[in-house]
């Protein structure tokens, strides 16, 4: 499916009917990351949800356009899409990494309409050099036997993998790697250099959100860390905050059982 804003065609996929859940992936990947880790939980739920998986501009099947120069404009695109897809109905928000950063902007603008948020490995500070990060640590690694023709890709995978096994590699190869290969890297490099952060990022410190929230972070995540998000915990009075050992920025594939349990619990709490 596509939604058109000017010359931008936003690709998205809808699964099921019921309460809308807007699912926003992180940087350089696409909606398959979110769909692959969330659908196993949704398929078990007795309550019906309308899952809306979007490809951000320059990623997945949403082609980049020159006028998306910064995060403020990206947010306006998301707000228009959400207004269209929900038609004013309240919704849940599930996001990963940079998708969480954009979601902070959504909360600033549409807090009244958002009934709960789930943050996976949230990026909360746009400037990488300003983040409080743990050092890179490998918790467990074994030789990947199903290497095929992916020698270079496996090397890159192991440069960020906290748990490196045939299983984590297979998940990465299926649900993450293809999206990285088709991303518009030139657009993403320009965007990161010139407009990755909101003009109002400092407002995050004063944003308060009182609805059911879950914040899941990796103890060994050297991309976004966990300490910066923890500083904002009091801004989310109904948040569960978890730091998982044996998890980096690919937490959902390194600790899949725990991830699904936390997501399942969050869905339950949004119904209270």
mmCIF file of C-alpha atoms in Angstrom, residues 24-117:
data_model
loop_
_atom_site.group_PDB
_atom_site.id
_atom_site.type_symbol
_atom_site.label_atom_id
_atom_site.label_comp_id
_atom_site.label_asym_id
_atom_site.label_seq_id
_atom_site.Cartn_x
_atom_site.Cartn_y
_atom_site.Cartn_z
ATOM 1 C CA UNK A 24 8.211 2.556 13.134
ATOM 2 C CA UNK A 25 11.601 1.012 12.361
ATOM 3 C CA UNK A 26 15.053 2.512 12.873
ATOM 4 C CA UNK A 27 17.714 3.934 10.568
ATOM 5 C CA UNK A 28 18.823 2.161 7.334
ATOM 6 C CA UNK A 29 16.414 -0.765 7.854
ATOM 7 C CA UNK A 30 12.729 -1.116 6.932
ATOM 8 C CA UNK A 31 9.387 -2.424 8.172
ATOM 9 C CA UNK A 32 10.476 -6.064 7.985
ATOM 10 C CA UNK A 33 12.509 -5.633 11.169
ATOM 11 C CA UNK A 34 9.416 -4.614 13.117
ATOM 12 C CA UNK A 35 7.095 -7.086 11.453
ATOM 13 C CA UNK A 36 9.382 -10.065 12.017
ATOM 14 C CA UNK A 37 9.695 -9.507 15.773
ATOM 15 C CA UNK A 38 6.157 -8.285 16.541
ATOM 16 C CA UNK A 39 3.951 -10.553 14.447
ATOM 17 C CA UNK A 40 4.723 -13.729 16.455
ATOM 18 C CA UNK A 41 3.181 -11.990 19.478
ATOM 19 C CA UNK A 42 0.242 -10.489 17.625
ATOM 20 C CA UNK A 43 -0.589 -13.874 16.098
ATOM 21 C CA UNK A 44 -1.059 -15.286 19.612
ATOM 22 C CA UNK A 45 -3.218 -12.425 20.885
ATOM 23 C CA UNK A 46 -6.953 -12.944 21.357
ATOM 24 C CA UNK A 47 -7.513 -9.187 21.126
ATOM 25 C CA UNK A 48 -7.405 -7.909 17.562
ATOM 26 C CA UNK A 49 -5.033 -5.152 16.478
ATOM 27 C CA UNK A 50 -4.552 -3.313 13.216
ATOM 28 C CA UNK A 51 -0.798 -3.378 12.756
ATOM 29 C CA UNK A 52 0.548 -0.657 10.492
ATOM 30 C CA UNK A 53 4.134 -1.166 9.355
ATOM 31 C CA UNK A 54 5.669 1.817 7.574
ATOM 32 C CA UNK A 55 8.833 2.251 5.515
ATOM 33 C CA UNK A 56 10.454 5.595 6.313
ATOM 34 C CA UNK A 57 11.671 7.739 3.382
ATOM 35 C CA UNK A 58 14.888 6.476 1.846
ATOM 36 C CA UNK A 59 14.355 3.051 3.384
ATOM 37 C CA UNK A 60 12.535 -0.058 2.235
ATOM 38 C CA UNK A 61 10.131 0.677 -0.596
ATOM 39 C CA UNK A 62 9.658 4.365 0.260
ATOM 40 C CA UNK A 63 11.888 6.316 -2.086
ATOM 41 C CA UNK A 64 13.682 9.402 -0.797
ATOM 42 C CA UNK A 65 12.695 12.884 -1.950
ATOM 43 C CA UNK A 66 14.988 15.955 -1.779
ATOM 44 C CA UNK A 67 12.711 18.076 0.405
ATOM 45 C CA UNK A 68 12.991 15.748 3.391
ATOM 46 C CA UNK A 69 16.083 17.438 4.759
ATOM 47 C CA UNK A 70 15.750 16.996 8.506
ATOM 48 C CA UNK A 71 13.945 15.327 11.399
ATOM 49 C CA UNK A 72 11.395 18.136 11.759
ATOM 50 C CA UNK A 73 10.227 17.533 8.189
ATOM 51 C CA UNK A 74 10.319 13.759 8.683
ATOM 52 C CA UNK A 75 8.061 14.214 11.700
ATOM 53 C CA UNK A 76 5.566 16.284 9.717
ATOM 54 C CA UNK A 77 5.413 13.476 7.159
ATOM 55 C CA UNK A 78 4.724 10.935 9.900
ATOM 56 C CA UNK A 79 2.060 13.117 11.504
ATOM 57 C CA UNK A 80 0.238 13.508 8.203
ATOM 58 C CA UNK A 81 0.436 9.762 7.573
ATOM 59 C CA UNK A 82 -0.857 8.963 11.073
ATOM 60 C CA UNK A 83 -3.731 11.409 10.662
ATOM 61 C CA UNK A 84 -4.651 9.687 7.403
ATOM 62 C CA UNK A 85 -4.282 6.093 8.578
ATOM 63 C CA UNK A 86 -6.047 6.528 11.941
ATOM 64 C CA UNK A 87 -8.631 9.126 10.918
ATOM 65 C CA UNK A 88 -8.399 10.598 14.399
ATOM 66 C CA UNK A 89 -8.727 7.270 16.244
ATOM 67 C CA UNK A 90 -6.444 6.656 19.225
ATOM 68 C CA UNK A 91 -3.523 4.324 18.568
ATOM 69 C CA UNK A 92 -0.574 2.493 20.083
ATOM 70 C CA UNK A 93 2.997 3.233 19.059
ATOM 71 C CA UNK A 94 5.792 0.661 18.758
ATOM 72 C CA UNK A 95 9.210 1.775 17.592
ATOM 73 C CA UNK A 96 12.852 0.769 17.321
ATOM 74 C CA UNK A 97 16.034 2.850 17.576
ATOM 75 C CA UNK A 98 15.675 6.034 15.470
ATOM 76 C CA UNK A 99 11.983 5.235 15.174
ATOM 77 C CA UNK A 100 11.824 5.878 18.943
ATOM 78 C CA UNK A 101 13.476 9.255 18.449
ATOM 79 C CA UNK A 102 10.844 10.179 15.872
ATOM 80 C CA UNK A 103 8.189 8.804 18.230
ATOM 81 C CA UNK A 104 9.237 11.305 20.888
ATOM 82 C CA UNK A 105 8.199 13.947 18.394
ATOM 83 C CA UNK A 106 4.912 12.145 17.817
ATOM 84 C CA UNK A 107 4.285 12.130 21.575
ATOM 85 C CA UNK A 108 4.991 15.852 21.718
ATOM 86 C CA UNK A 109 2.379 16.506 19.020
ATOM 87 C CA UNK A 110 -0.178 13.689 19.467
ATOM 88 C CA UNK A 111 0.106 12.657 23.105
ATOM 89 C CA UNK A 112 -3.667 12.866 23.581
ATOM 90 C CA UNK A 113 -4.205 10.349 20.774
ATOM 91 C CA UNK A 114 -1.469 7.883 21.747
ATOM 92 C CA UNK A 115 -2.621 5.197 24.211
ATOM 93 C CA UNK A 116 0.738 3.535 24.830
ATOM 94 C CA UNK A 117 4.327 3.350 23.584
#
